[in-house]
Short mmCIF file of C-alpha atoms in Angstrom, two decimals:
data_model
loop_
_atom_site.label_atom_id
_atom_site.label_comp_id
_atom_site.label_asym_id
_atom_site.label_seq_id
_atom_site.Cartn_x
_atom_site.Cartn_y
_atom_site.Cartn_z
CA MET A 222 30.06 -55.04 -85.85
CA SER A 223 33.81 -54.98 -86.33
CA TRP A 224 35.94 -54.60 -83.20
CA ILE A 225 38.52 -52.45 -84.97
CA LYS A 226 38.91 -49.04 -83.36
CA HIS A 227 41.07 -46.25 -84.79
CA LEU A 228 42.85 -43.43 -83.01
CA ARG A 229 45.19 -40.74 -84.28
CA VAL A 230 48.15 -40.14 -81.93
CA GLY A 231 50.18 -37.21 -83.23
CA GLU A 232 51.50 -38.35 -86.60
CA ALA A 233 50.71 -42.03 -86.01
CA ASP A 234 47.58 -44.02 -86.81
CA VAL A 235 46.75 -46.62 -84.20
CA TYR A 236 44.26 -49.48 -84.64
CA SER A 237 43.02 -51.74 -81.88
CA LEU A 238 42.53 -55.17 -83.44
CA THR A 239 41.29 -58.43 -81.94
CA ASP A 240 42.03 -62.12 -82.17
CA GLY A 241 38.81 -63.19 -80.52
CA GLN A 242 37.41 -63.71 -77.02
CA PHE A 243 38.27 -66.17 -74.27
CA ARG A 244 37.55 -66.78 -70.59
CA LEU A 245 39.66 -67.29 -67.48
CA ASP A 246 38.80 -68.00 -63.87
CA GLY A 247 37.66 -64.78 -62.20
CA GLY A 248 39.29 -65.59 -58.89
CA ALA A 249 42.64 -66.14 -60.59
CA MET A 250 42.23 -62.94 -62.60
CA PHE A 251 41.64 -60.82 -59.48
CA GLY A 252 43.88 -62.56 -56.95
CA SER A 253 43.09 -61.62 -53.35
CA VAL A 254 40.16 -59.33 -54.24
CA PRO A 255 36.89 -60.94 -53.04
CA ARG A 256 34.40 -62.06 -55.69
CA VAL A 257 31.71 -59.79 -54.26
CA LEU A 258 33.88 -56.85 -55.38
CA TRP A 259 35.32 -57.97 -58.71
CA GLU A 260 32.08 -59.46 -60.02
CA ARG A 261 30.57 -55.96 -60.04
CA VAL A 262 32.91 -55.03 -62.88
CA SER A 263 33.58 -58.45 -64.46
CA PRO A 264 30.55 -60.78 -64.21
CA ALA A 265 31.38 -64.49 -64.16
CA ASP A 266 29.71 -67.39 -65.94
CA ASP A 267 28.53 -70.58 -64.22
CA LEU A 268 32.10 -71.90 -64.26
CA ASN A 269 33.39 -68.77 -62.50
CA ARG A 270 35.08 -67.52 -65.68
CA ILE A 271 35.11 -63.90 -66.83
CA ARG A 272 35.00 -62.68 -70.42
CA LEU A 273 38.25 -61.36 -71.91
CA ARG A 274 39.42 -60.35 -75.35
CA ILE A 275 42.75 -60.62 -77.20
CA ASN A 276 43.64 -57.09 -78.33
CA PRO A 277 46.71 -56.73 -80.59
CA LEU A 278 47.58 -53.17 -81.58
CA LEU A 279 48.60 -51.96 -85.03
CA ILE A 280 50.72 -48.80 -85.16
CA ARG A 281 51.33 -47.10 -88.52
CA LEU A 282 54.26 -44.76 -87.98
CA GLY A 283 56.65 -43.20 -90.47
CA GLY A 284 55.41 -45.41 -93.30
CA GLU A 285 55.98 -48.62 -91.30
CA ASN A 286 53.41 -51.10 -90.00
CA ILE A 287 54.17 -52.26 -86.45
CA LEU A 288 52.15 -54.95 -84.67
CA VAL A 289 52.04 -55.23 -80.88
CA GLU A 290 51.12 -58.83 -79.95
CA THR A 291 50.20 -61.46 -82.52
CA GLY A 292 47.28 -63.29 -80.91
CA PHE A 293 46.14 -66.50 -79.22
CA TRP A 294 47.89 -69.78 -80.07
CA ASP A 295 45.95 -71.47 -82.86
CA GLN A 296 47.33 -75.00 -82.61
CA GLY A 297 46.05 -76.11 -79.23
CA GLY A 298 43.23 -78.26 -80.50
CA GLU A 299 39.60 -78.61 -79.44
CA LYS A 300 40.29 -79.51 -75.79
CA PHE A 301 42.71 -76.61 -75.31
CA GLU A 302 40.37 -74.09 -76.90
CA GLY A 303 37.41 -75.44 -74.95
CA MET A 304 39.25 -75.01 -71.66
CA TYR A 305 39.60 -71.29 -72.42
CA ALA A 306 36.20 -70.94 -74.15
CA LEU A 307 38.04 -69.45 -77.12
CA ASP A 308 35.70 -67.70 -79.54
CA ARG A 309 37.30 -66.51 -82.78
CA ASP A 310 34.54 -64.01 -83.51
CA GLU A 311 37.29 -61.95 -85.17
CA THR A 312 40.93 -62.63 -85.99
CA VAL A 313 44.03 -60.49 -86.18
CA PHE A 314 44.32 -61.42 -89.86
CA ARG A 315 40.82 -60.20 -90.66
CA GLY A 316 41.58 -56.97 -88.84
CA LEU A 317 44.72 -56.39 -90.87
CA SER A 318 42.78 -57.09 -94.04
CA GLU A 319 40.16 -54.49 -93.10
CA VAL A 320 42.85 -51.80 -93.03
CA GLY A 321 44.34 -53.04 -96.31
CA LEU A 322 47.26 -55.08 -94.98
CA THR A 323 48.52 -58.65 -95.10
CA PRO A 324 51.01 -60.33 -92.73
CA ASP A 325 53.73 -59.57 -95.31
CA ASP A 326 53.20 -55.84 -94.71
CA ILE A 327 54.23 -55.95 -91.04
CA GLY A 328 57.80 -54.72 -90.60
CA LEU A 329 58.10 -55.07 -86.84
CA VAL A 330 56.35 -57.20 -84.21
CA ILE A 331 56.59 -56.32 -80.53
CA ASN A 332 55.97 -59.15 -78.07
CA THR A 333 55.18 -57.69 -74.66
CA HIS A 334 55.88 -61.19 -73.37
CA LEU A 335 55.73 -64.69 -74.81
CA HIS A 336 52.63 -66.20 -73.20
CA PHE A 337 50.38 -68.15 -75.58
CA ASP A 338 47.56 -65.58 -75.47
CA HIS A 339 49.91 -62.78 -76.55
CA ALA A 340 52.53 -64.34 -78.84
CA GLY A 341 50.75 -67.52 -79.92
CA ARG A 342 50.40 -66.43 -83.55
CA ASN A 343 54.13 -65.70 -83.93
CA VAL A 344 54.48 -68.69 -86.24
CA THR A 345 52.23 -70.59 -88.64
CA PRO A 346 51.16 -74.23 -88.13
CA ALA A 347 54.13 -75.13 -90.35
CA GLY A 348 56.51 -73.40 -87.93
CA GLU A 349 57.26 -70.51 -90.28
CA PRO A 350 57.16 -66.86 -89.19
CA THR A 351 53.60 -65.58 -89.50
CA PHE A 352 54.97 -62.14 -90.34
CA PRO A 353 57.89 -63.08 -92.60
CA ASN A 354 59.28 -59.58 -93.14
CA ALA A 355 59.34 -58.64 -89.47
CA ARG A 356 61.76 -58.78 -86.59
CA TYR A 357 60.15 -59.79 -83.28
CA VAL A 358 61.11 -57.56 -80.35
CA VAL A 359 61.36 -59.21 -76.93
CA GLN A 360 63.19 -58.50 -73.70
CA ARG A 361 66.26 -60.65 -73.07
CA GLN A 362 64.93 -61.62 -69.65
CA GLU A 363 61.66 -62.80 -71.16
CA LEU A 364 63.29 -64.93 -73.87
CA HIS A 365 65.45 -66.57 -71.22
CA ASP A 366 62.50 -67.24 -68.91
CA ALA A 367 60.35 -68.56 -71.77
CA THR A 368 63.00 -71.14 -72.60
CA HIS A 369 63.88 -71.96 -68.96
CA THR A 370 60.46 -72.52 -67.42
CA HIS A 371 59.50 -73.76 -63.96
CA GLU A 372 56.38 -75.14 -62.31
CA ARG A 373 54.64 -71.76 -62.04
CA SER A 374 55.46 -70.58 -65.56
CA ARG A 375 55.64 -73.51 -67.96
CA ALA A 376 51.90 -73.73 -68.69
CA SER A 377 52.04 -70.21 -70.16
CA TYR A 378 54.80 -70.88 -72.70
CA ILE A 379 54.67 -73.24 -75.68
CA ALA A 380 57.93 -74.07 -77.44
CA ALA A 381 56.22 -74.51 -80.83
CA TYR A 382 55.84 -70.75 -81.36
CA ILE A 383 58.93 -69.62 -79.42
CA GLU A 384 61.81 -71.80 -80.58
CA PRO A 385 61.40 -71.51 -84.39
CA LEU A 386 61.96 -67.75 -84.26
CA ARG A 387 64.89 -68.15 -81.89
CA ASP A 388 66.48 -70.77 -84.12
CA ALA A 389 65.97 -68.55 -87.18
CA GLY A 390 67.52 -65.54 -85.44
CA LEU A 391 64.40 -63.43 -85.85
CA TYR A 392 64.13 -62.07 -82.32
CA GLU A 393 65.33 -58.53 -81.82
CA VAL A 394 66.45 -58.87 -78.22
CA VAL A 395 66.54 -55.73 -76.07
CA ASP A 396 67.54 -55.03 -72.48
CA GLY A 397 65.39 -52.62 -70.55
CA GLU A 398 63.92 -49.40 -71.93
CA HIS A 399 64.77 -49.09 -75.60
CA GLU A 400 63.77 -46.74 -78.43
CA LEU A 401 62.85 -48.82 -81.46
CA ARG A 402 61.89 -45.93 -83.74
CA PRO A 403 61.76 -42.18 -83.15
CA GLY A 404 58.90 -41.75 -80.69
CA LEU A 405 58.33 -45.50 -80.20
CA SER A 406 59.87 -47.27 -77.21
CA VAL A 407 59.50 -50.39 -75.12
CA LEU A 408 59.41 -50.05 -71.35
CA PRO A 409 59.97 -52.82 -68.78
CA LEU A 410 56.79 -53.44 -66.76
CA PRO A 411 57.71 -56.32 -64.44
CA GLY A 412 55.34 -58.08 -62.10
CA HIS A 413 53.28 -60.44 -64.21
CA ASN A 414 56.69 -61.86 -64.99
CA LEU A 415 60.19 -60.35 -64.90
CA GLY A 416 60.64 -59.76 -68.63
CA GLN A 417 57.34 -58.13 -69.52
CA GLN A 418 57.49 -54.89 -71.51
CA GLY A 419 54.95 -52.26 -72.43
CA VAL A 420 54.97 -50.08 -75.54
CA VAL A 421 55.07 -46.27 -75.41
CA LEU A 422 54.25 -44.10 -78.42
CA ARG A 423 54.95 -40.36 -78.24
CA SER A 424 54.14 -38.05 -81.14
CA ARG A 425 53.51 -34.29 -81.26
CA GLY A 426 52.94 -34.04 -77.53
CA GLU A 427 50.54 -37.00 -77.35
CA THR A 428 51.27 -40.30 -75.60
CA LEU A 429 49.84 -43.81 -75.90
CA VAL A 430 50.80 -46.74 -73.68
CA TYR A 431 50.12 -50.41 -74.37
CA THR A 432 50.08 -51.71 -70.81
CA ALA A 433 50.68 -55.44 -71.38
CA ASP A 434 49.43 -57.50 -68.44
CA LEU A 435 50.44 -54.87 -65.91
CA VAL A 436 46.84 -53.77 -66.54
CA PRO A 437 45.07 -56.61 -68.37
CA THR A 438 41.65 -54.87 -68.38
CA LEU A 439 40.28 -51.54 -67.18
CA ALA A 440 38.77 -53.37 -64.21
CA HIS A 441 42.33 -54.08 -63.05
CA VAL A 442 43.46 -50.45 -62.84
CA PRO A 443 42.93 -50.06 -59.03
CA TYR A 444 46.14 -50.83 -57.17
CA PRO A 445 44.90 -53.90 -55.22
CA TYR A 446 43.36 -55.58 -58.29
CA VAL A 447 46.39 -57.75 -59.07
CA MET A 448 46.08 -61.08 -60.85
CA GLY A 449 46.74 -64.36 -59.10
CA TYR A 450 48.60 -65.27 -62.28
CA ASP A 451 51.27 -62.64 -61.56
CA LEU A 452 54.51 -64.30 -60.51
CA TYR A 453 55.60 -61.18 -58.63
CA PRO A 454 52.43 -59.45 -57.37
CA VAL A 455 54.19 -56.93 -55.11
CA THR A 456 56.36 -55.95 -58.08
CA THR A 457 53.17 -55.40 -60.09
CA LEU A 458 51.97 -53.03 -57.39
CA GLU A 459 55.31 -51.19 -57.32
CA THR A 460 55.39 -50.87 -61.11
CA ARG A 461 51.87 -49.42 -61.16
CA LYS A 462 52.80 -46.88 -58.50
CA ARG A 463 55.91 -45.93 -60.45
CA TYR A 464 54.07 -45.12 -63.69
CA TYR A 465 50.41 -44.34 -63.01
CA GLY A 466 51.08 -40.78 -61.88
CA GLU A 467 53.18 -40.07 -64.97
CA TRP A 468 50.55 -41.53 -67.30
CA PHE A 469 47.81 -39.55 -65.57
CA GLU A 470 49.70 -36.26 -65.68
CA SER A 471 50.54 -36.66 -69.37
CA GLY A 472 46.98 -37.64 -70.30
CA ALA A 473 48.31 -40.83 -71.88
CA VAL A 474 45.92 -43.06 -73.78
CA LEU A 475 46.03 -46.58 -72.37
CA CYS A 476 45.46 -49.75 -74.38
CA THR A 477 45.00 -52.97 -72.40
CA PRO A 478 45.57 -56.41 -73.90
CA HIS A 479 42.41 -58.08 -72.62
CA ASP A 480 39.58 -55.63 -71.95
CA PRO A 481 36.53 -57.22 -73.61
CA ASP A 482 34.79 -53.95 -74.50
CA VAL A 483 37.12 -50.93 -74.39
CA ALA A 484 39.98 -50.23 -76.79
CA PHE A 485 41.27 -46.86 -75.54
CA ALA A 486 41.10 -45.31 -72.08
CA ARG A 487 42.71 -42.83 -69.71
CA LEU A 488 43.43 -42.78 -65.98
CA GLU A 489 41.39 -40.64 -63.63
CA GLU A 490 41.85 -40.10 -59.93
CA GLY A 491 39.64 -42.36 -57.83
CA LYS A 492 37.21 -41.00 -55.26
CA LYS A 493 38.99 -42.95 -52.52
CA GLY A 494 42.51 -42.39 -53.80
CA GLY A 495 44.55 -44.13 -56.44
CA PHE A 496 43.29 -44.28 -60.02
CA VAL A 497 40.52 -45.75 -62.13
CA GLY A 498 40.34 -46.35 -65.87
CA VAL A 499 37.82 -44.43 -67.95
CA ALA A 500 37.00 -45.31 -71.55
CA LEU A 501 37.55 -42.71 -74.26
CA ASN A 502 34.59 -41.75 -76.38
CA GLU A 503 35.29 -43.68 -79.59
#
């Protein structure tokens, strides 16, 4: 069964695509939350890894095809892919084909950040832009940090898919909240790193938010469920508290980058306070 899920948001058509499944250590994915709690919602395998998915988002708005995230780096080799248990059961390219598109049809790419599981398909194995007719939107802070790494960050960035676009002048660099098209904006969501951005689509009174790794899966919606991978975990908590109430009140549809089963969801108030994520009926 195809992963592709479709949703109409005002005048826009939105498609949740996939670039396959992978696994990461459950303890790292849930930080200080004990395993006895997180394993109820994200069961681990015998290597303590939980199942995740790579979920790019296609937005068709005003006659333009806009892609949020490009997919998992495809040049890591057998050892690299084995470490992450990468399973290309579907690809972003197959998903585009199913809705009648090719990479040439994408006019804008939005990189929420430049980690290899989000922006790894930015370029081809030959180092050429995968989406040759697109500009690639990234926050200035993120492009700086991706090219000035340190011991905590360098494993997440790979120069082979970052530098060719920089050298070709194909990044559309923005600072902070920025409207890209009428009704389509990027919004800084720091915490996982400083330069992370989400994507907000507003059309005819409806709202959709692509959360980036502020909320990697629906299991991570509760405030304390913060990844050990986050460079600034308290900032993650503060960012969630800043926006959750607004997203709840507006009835915003949330799209997470790594939920293995759910494409579209909304926030609901939790029984013990805070919020939980609830899947939409698709």
